[in-house]
Coordinates of C-alpha atoms in Angstrom, one line a residue:
M1 CA -149.5 48.3 -179.8
V2 CA -151.7 46.2 -182.1
A3 CA -149.9 44.2 -184.8
P4 CA -150.2 45.7 -188.3
V5 CA -152.0 44.2 -191.3
I6 CA -149.7 44.1 -194.3
T7 CA -150.6 43.5 -198.0
I8 CA -148.7 43.2 -201.2
L9 CA -150.4 44.7 -204.2
T10 CA -149.8 42.8 -207.5
E11 CA -151.5 41.1 -210.4
V12 CA -153.2 37.7 -209.9
Y13 CA -153.3 35.1 -212.6
T14 CA -154.5 31.5 -212.7
Q15 CA -152.2 28.5 -212.9
E16 CA -153.6 25.0 -212.7
E17 CA -156.9 26.6 -211.5
R18 CA -155.2 28.3 -208.6
P19 CA -154.3 31.9 -207.9
Y20 CA -150.8 32.7 -209.1
F21 CA -148.8 35.9 -208.5
G22 CA -146.4 35.7 -211.4
S23 CA -142.6 36.1 -210.7
I24 CA -143.2 37.0 -207.0
H25 CA -145.4 34.0 -206.1
A26 CA -142.6 32.2 -204.2
F27 CA -141.7 35.5 -202.5
C28 CA -145.3 36.0 -201.4
E29 CA -145.3 32.5 -199.8
E30 CA -142.0 33.3 -198.1
F31 CA -143.2 36.6 -196.8
F32 CA -146.5 35.0 -195.6
H33 CA -144.7 32.4 -193.6
Y34 CA -142.3 34.9 -192.1
C35 CA -145.1 37.3 -191.1
Q36 CA -147.0 34.3 -189.6
R37 CA -144.0 33.5 -187.5
E38 CA -143.8 37.1 -186.3
G39 CA -147.5 37.2 -185.5
I40 CA -148.5 39.6 -188.3
F41 CA -151.4 39.2 -190.6
F42 CA -150.5 39.3 -194.3
Y43 CA -152.4 38.9 -197.6
V44 CA -152.0 39.6 -201.3
C45 CA -154.4 42.1 -202.9
T46 CA -155.2 43.5 -206.3
T47 CA -156.5 46.9 -207.4
D48 CA -160.0 45.5 -207.1
S49 CA -159.6 44.6 -203.4
S50 CA -160.5 47.9 -201.8
K51 CA -163.9 49.4 -201.3
Q52 CA -164.1 53.1 -200.7
G53 CA -164.9 53.8 -197.1
S54 CA -165.1 50.1 -196.2
E55 CA -163.2 48.4 -193.3
E56 CA -163.3 45.1 -195.2
W57 CA -161.3 44.3 -198.3
Q58 CA -160.9 41.2 -200.4
G59 CA -157.5 39.5 -200.4
Y60 CA -155.7 36.3 -201.0
V61 CA -154.7 34.4 -197.8
C62 CA -152.6 31.3 -197.6
T63 CA -154.3 28.3 -196.0
E64 CA -152.7 25.6 -193.9
E65 CA -152.6 23.4 -197.0
G66 CA -150.5 26.0 -198.8
N67 CA -153.3 27.2 -201.1
W68 CA -154.2 30.8 -201.7
E69 CA -157.9 31.6 -201.2
L70 CA -159.8 34.9 -201.9
T71 CA -161.7 36.0 -198.8
L72 CA -162.8 39.0 -196.8
V73 CA -159.8 40.6 -195.0
P74 CA -159.3 43.6 -192.7
R75 CA -158.2 46.9 -194.3
P76 CA -154.4 47.0 -194.3
H77 CA -152.1 49.3 -192.4
I78 CA -149.3 49.1 -194.9
V79 CA -149.3 48.4 -198.7
H80 CA -146.2 47.3 -200.7
N81 CA -146.7 47.9 -204.5
R82 CA -145.4 45.1 -206.6
I83 CA -147.5 45.7 -209.7
H84 CA -145.4 44.3 -212.6
S85 CA -146.8 46.4 -215.4
R86 CA -146.1 50.1 -216.0
K87 CA -149.2 50.2 -218.2
R88 CA -151.3 49.0 -215.3
E89 CA -149.8 51.6 -213.0
R90 CA -151.1 54.2 -215.4
S91 CA -154.6 52.7 -215.5
E92 CA -157.7 54.3 -213.9
E93 CA -158.1 51.2 -211.7
F94 CA -154.7 51.8 -210.2
K95 CA -155.3 55.5 -209.8
Q96 CA -158.5 54.8 -208.0
F97 CA -156.8 52.3 -205.7
V98 CA -154.2 54.8 -204.8
H99 CA -157.0 57.4 -204.2
V100 CA -158.5 55.0 -201.6
L101 CA -155.2 54.5 -199.9
E102 CA -154.6 58.3 -199.6
E103 CA -158.1 59.0 -198.6
Q104 CA -157.9 56.4 -195.8
Q105 CA -154.3 57.5 -195.0
I106 CA -152.8 54.1 -195.6
P107 CA -149.0 54.3 -196.2
Y108 CA -147.8 52.6 -199.4
F109 CA -144.3 52.3 -200.7
N110 CA -142.6 51.9 -204.1
G111 CA -145.7 53.4 -205.5
H112 CA -144.5 53.6 -209.1
Y113 CA -141.7 52.7 -211.4
L114 CA -138.9 55.2 -212.1
N115 CA -137.9 55.4 -215.7
K116 CA -134.2 55.4 -216.8
W117 CA -134.2 59.1 -217.8
E118 CA -135.8 60.1 -214.5
V119 CA -133.0 58.2 -212.7
Y120 CA -130.3 59.7 -214.8
E121 CA -131.6 63.3 -214.3
G122 CA -131.9 62.8 -210.6
L123 CA -128.4 61.4 -210.1
S124 CA -126.7 63.7 -212.6
S125 CA -127.7 66.7 -210.4
V126 CA -125.4 65.3 -207.7
V127 CA -121.8 66.3 -208.3
H128 CA -120.0 63.6 -206.5
L129 CA -121.9 60.9 -208.5
H130 CA -120.8 62.3 -211.9
P131 CA -117.6 60.1 -212.1
H132 CA -119.9 57.0 -211.8
L133 CA -122.5 57.9 -214.4
P134 CA -122.0 56.9 -218.0
K135 CA -122.9 59.8 -220.4
T136 CA -126.6 59.4 -221.2
Y137 CA -128.8 61.2 -223.7
Q138 CA -132.5 61.1 -224.4
L139 CA -133.1 59.7 -227.9
S140 CA -135.3 62.4 -229.5
S141 CA -134.4 62.1 -233.1
K142 CA -132.0 60.5 -235.7
D143 CA -129.7 63.4 -235.2
T144 CA -129.3 62.6 -231.5
L145 CA -127.9 59.2 -232.4
I146 CA -125.6 60.7 -235.0
D147 CA -124.2 63.2 -232.5
V148 CA -123.7 60.6 -229.7
L149 CA -121.9 58.1 -232.1
A150 CA -119.6 61.0 -233.1
N151 CA -118.4 61.2 -229.5
H152 CA -118.7 57.6 -228.4
P153 CA -117.6 54.7 -230.7
T154 CA -119.8 52.2 -228.8
V155 CA -123.2 52.9 -227.3
F156 CA -126.1 51.2 -225.7
I157 CA -129.7 52.1 -226.8
K158 CA -132.1 51.2 -223.9
P159 CA -135.8 51.6 -223.5
I160 CA -136.7 54.3 -220.9
H161 CA -139.3 51.9 -219.4
G162 CA -137.4 48.7 -219.9
S163 CA -136.5 46.0 -217.4
Q164 CA -134.8 42.6 -217.1
G165 CA -132.3 43.4 -219.9
R166 CA -135.0 43.3 -222.7
N167 CA -134.9 45.4 -225.9
I168 CA -131.3 46.7 -225.4
F169 CA -129.3 47.4 -228.5
K170 CA -125.5 47.7 -228.6
V171 CA -124.1 49.7 -231.6
A172 CA -120.3 49.7 -232.2
Q173 CA -118.4 51.5 -235.0
N174 CA -115.4 50.2 -236.8
D175 CA -113.4 51.5 -239.7
H176 CA -115.9 50.4 -242.3
A177 CA -119.3 49.5 -240.7
Y178 CA -121.7 49.8 -237.8
V179 CA -122.2 46.6 -235.8
L180 CA -125.6 46.1 -234.2
D181 CA -125.9 43.6 -231.3
Y182 CA -129.4 42.8 -230.0
T183 CA -129.9 39.9 -227.6
T184 CA -133.6 40.1 -226.8
F185 CA -134.5 37.5 -229.4
Q186 CA -134.3 33.8 -228.7
Q187 CA -130.8 34.0 -230.1
A188 CA -128.3 36.8 -230.3
L189 CA -128.5 39.0 -233.4
N190 CA -125.3 40.5 -234.7
K191 CA -125.4 42.4 -238.0
E192 CA -123.2 44.9 -239.8
Y193 CA -124.4 47.9 -241.7
A194 CA -122.3 49.8 -244.2
S195 CA -123.9 53.2 -243.5
F196 CA -125.7 55.0 -240.6
Y197 CA -128.8 55.2 -242.8
D198 CA -128.9 51.4 -243.1
L199 CA -128.4 51.0 -239.3
F200 CA -131.1 53.5 -238.4
H201 CA -133.5 52.0 -240.9
S202 CA -133.1 48.7 -239.2
L203 CA -133.6 50.2 -235.8
Y204 CA -136.5 52.5 -236.6
H205 CA -139.4 50.0 -236.3
H206 CA -138.1 49.2 -232.8
L207 CA -137.4 52.7 -231.7
K208 CA -140.7 54.2 -232.7
K209 CA -142.6 51.9 -230.3
Q210 CA -141.4 53.6 -227.1
G211 CA -138.9 56.1 -225.7
F212 CA -135.2 55.3 -225.5
I213 CA -132.0 56.6 -224.1
V214 CA -128.5 56.4 -225.6
Q215 CA -125.7 55.6 -223.2
E216 CA -122.0 55.5 -223.7
A217 CA -120.6 52.0 -223.4
I218 CA -118.0 51.5 -220.7
E219 CA -115.3 48.9 -221.3
L220 CA -116.1 46.6 -218.4
K221 CA -114.0 44.2 -216.4
T222 CA -114.6 40.6 -217.4
D223 CA -114.2 37.4 -215.4
Q224 CA -111.5 34.7 -216.0
H225 CA -113.5 33.4 -219.0
G226 CA -113.9 36.8 -220.6
R227 CA -117.5 37.3 -219.6
P228 CA -118.8 40.7 -218.5
F229 CA -120.4 40.9 -215.1
D230 CA -122.1 43.4 -212.9
F231 CA -123.3 43.6 -209.3
R232 CA -126.9 43.8 -207.9
L233 CA -126.9 45.5 -204.5
L234 CA -130.3 45.2 -202.8
C235 CA -131.0 48.1 -200.5
H236 CA -133.8 48.6 -198.0
R237 CA -134.8 51.1 -195.3
N238 CA -134.3 49.8 -191.8
K239 CA -136.4 50.1 -188.6
Q240 CA -135.1 53.7 -188.3
G241 CA -136.0 54.5 -191.8
L242 CA -132.4 54.7 -192.9
W243 CA -131.0 53.0 -196.0
K244 CA -128.9 49.8 -195.7
V245 CA -127.4 47.3 -198.1
T246 CA -129.2 44.0 -197.5
S247 CA -127.4 41.8 -200.0
S248 CA -125.0 41.9 -202.9
V249 CA -124.5 39.4 -205.7
A250 CA -122.4 39.3 -208.9
R251 CA -124.2 38.5 -212.1
I252 CA -122.2 37.1 -215.0
S253 CA -123.4 37.4 -218.6
S254 CA -124.2 34.2 -220.5
E255 CA -122.1 33.3 -223.5
H256 CA -122.5 35.7 -226.5
T257 CA -124.7 38.3 -224.6
F258 CA -123.8 41.7 -223.2
V259 CA -126.5 41.8 -220.4
S260 CA -126.1 39.9 -217.1
N261 CA -129.8 39.8 -216.1
L262 CA -130.8 36.4 -214.8
A263 CA -133.9 36.7 -217.0
Q264 CA -131.6 36.7 -220.0
G265 CA -129.6 33.7 -218.9
G266 CA -127.0 35.3 -216.6
A267 CA -125.5 33.4 -213.7
Q268 CA -125.3 34.5 -210.1
L269 CA -122.3 34.3 -207.8
N270 CA -121.2 35.6 -204.4
A271 CA -120.0 39.2 -205.0
L272 CA -117.0 39.1 -202.7
Q273 CA -115.9 35.7 -204.0
L274 CA -115.9 37.0 -207.6
L275 CA -113.9 40.0 -206.6
K276 CA -111.4 37.8 -204.8
D277 CA -111.0 35.7 -207.9
L278 CA -109.9 38.9 -209.8
Y279 CA -108.1 41.0 -207.2
D280 CA -106.1 40.5 -204.0
E281 CA -108.2 40.3 -200.8
K282 CA -107.6 43.8 -199.7
T283 CA -108.6 45.3 -203.1
A284 CA -111.6 43.1 -203.3
L285 CA -112.9 44.2 -199.8
H286 CA -112.2 47.8 -200.7
L287 CA -114.1 47.6 -204.0
L288 CA -117.1 45.9 -202.3
L289 CA -117.2 48.6 -199.6
L290 CA -116.9 51.3 -202.2
M291 CA -119.9 49.9 -204.2
R292 CA -121.9 49.6 -201.0
E293 CA -121.3 53.2 -200.2
L294 CA -122.2 54.3 -203.7
A295 CA -125.4 52.2 -203.6
L296 CA -126.5 53.9 -200.4
D297 CA -125.7 57.4 -201.9
I298 CA -127.9 56.5 -204.9
C299 CA -130.8 55.4 -202.6
Q300 CA -130.6 58.5 -200.5
E301 CA -130.6 60.9 -203.4
L302 CA -133.4 59.2 -205.4
S303 CA -135.7 58.7 -202.3
T304 CA -135.1 62.3 -201.1
N305 CA -136.2 63.8 -204.4
Q306 CA -139.4 61.7 -204.9
S307 CA -142.9 62.6 -203.8
K308 CA -143.7 59.0 -203.1
I309 CA -142.2 56.7 -200.5
F310 CA -139.5 54.2 -201.5
G311 CA -138.4 51.4 -199.2
E312 CA -136.5 49.1 -201.6
F313 CA -134.1 49.6 -204.5
G314 CA -132.0 47.2 -206.6
I315 CA -128.8 49.0 -207.6
D316 CA -126.8 47.6 -210.5
L317 CA -123.2 48.6 -210.6
A318 CA -120.2 47.4 -212.7
L319 CA -116.4 47.8 -212.7
D320 CA -114.3 49.0 -215.6
Q321 CA -110.9 47.7 -216.5
E322 CA -109.3 49.9 -213.9
G323 CA -111.7 48.8 -211.2
H324 CA -113.7 52.0 -211.2
P325 CA -117.4 51.5 -210.4
W326 CA -120.1 52.7 -212.7
I327 CA -123.9 53.0 -212.2
I328 CA -125.7 50.7 -214.7
E329 CA -129.3 50.8 -213.5
V330 CA -131.7 51.4 -210.6
N331 CA -134.6 49.1 -210.1
T332 CA -137.7 50.1 -208.1
K333 CA -139.1 46.6 -208.1
P334 CA -136.1 44.3 -208.1
S335 CA -136.4 40.7 -208.9
K336 CA -137.5 38.2 -206.2
Q337 CA -136.2 35.2 -208.1
L338 CA -132.6 35.3 -206.9
Y339 CA -131.2 32.2 -205.3
Q340 CA -133.0 31.1 -202.2
E341 CA -132.0 28.3 -199.7
A342 CA -134.8 25.9 -198.8
N343 CA -136.6 26.8 -195.6
K344 CA -134.5 29.9 -195.0
V345 CA -135.9 33.5 -195.0
R346 CA -133.8 35.8 -197.1
P347 CA -132.4 39.0 -195.6
S348 CA -134.3 41.0 -198.1
T349 CA -137.6 39.5 -196.9
K350 CA -136.8 40.3 -193.3
A351 CA -135.8 43.8 -194.3
L352 CA -139.1 44.4 -196.1
L353 CA -141.1 43.4 -193.0
E354 CA -138.8 45.6 -190.8
Y355 CA -139.6 48.6 -193.0
C356 CA -143.3 47.8 -192.9
L357 CA -143.1 47.9 -189.1
Y358 CA -141.3 51.2 -189.2
L359 CA -144.0 52.7 -191.5
F360 CA -146.7 51.4 -189.2
Q361 CA -145.1 52.8 -186.1
A362 CA -144.4 56.1 -187.8
S363 CA -148.1 56.4 -188.9
N364 CA -149.3 55.8 -185.4
R365 CA -147.1 58.5 -183.7

């Protein structure tokens, strides 16, 4: 069988007068070299790359000198969507690009972002996942927040379309005030408000800009230094199209913040090592296995109930004080900026190519 042509769809910027692929630039280089080693042609494309009915596209190919050059390339067999912007995914250019793919029967995966409310609704319909889902509500009015705070003394307010720990508010009640914690600014903001009216007035100019959910705050386990942490489990479909956990890391919040995202200053550690620092070896292994099984359940449920194909998810889980795992977030376009050893191909990169080959073979049956 002929080798497939694979492309990654993303935005292209200019840095030092050269094409630059934003946060996935290093990943594209890694993927290119791995594809080259495996005898597979790979390039990077944009929504402007395709021409309706044409066998030739325009794409960015890496030269022997390590530069990316725009040139004519063959039409791809597989497209992996890594567009960073939700707004761009709603654009007419993106819709036209997808129309070309569907018209030419070119498989593409991770075709769109899933928002937080979609994820919650999808997972809350699965009974055995209920014990792992924090109570979550769509913030539709001021009364919603009043009602949720009446039942939960501490809550998180998260943007439905948010990512990388940005624009998340933490609201806690004590005997005489509401305490607002907001870490998206250059420095942490922590303010007290004597009344709910004052709190909501302060929040309103943020909340009116986009949709938000309100989520009960779980009292999470902390490390030896009192810092909250969570786990990112990167999951991919394998060469049989079945979900597997490719990697798992622990992410520890930086000082004075409540989010562990690396983009917000969090640190990354080996997941099992962190668990062994906090529990005996048997318990640590059990908890890691439990989280791996939970992550695979999440992937299976979400991908089964979507009209588009998904081949990669980043699942964020955390443990409470009793060691019970909770679902924090599901990422359809997980970060490619995690730790990488020089000259080594990450398991996640190998897994993505494996799934591309599966899609190619499935489309040629």
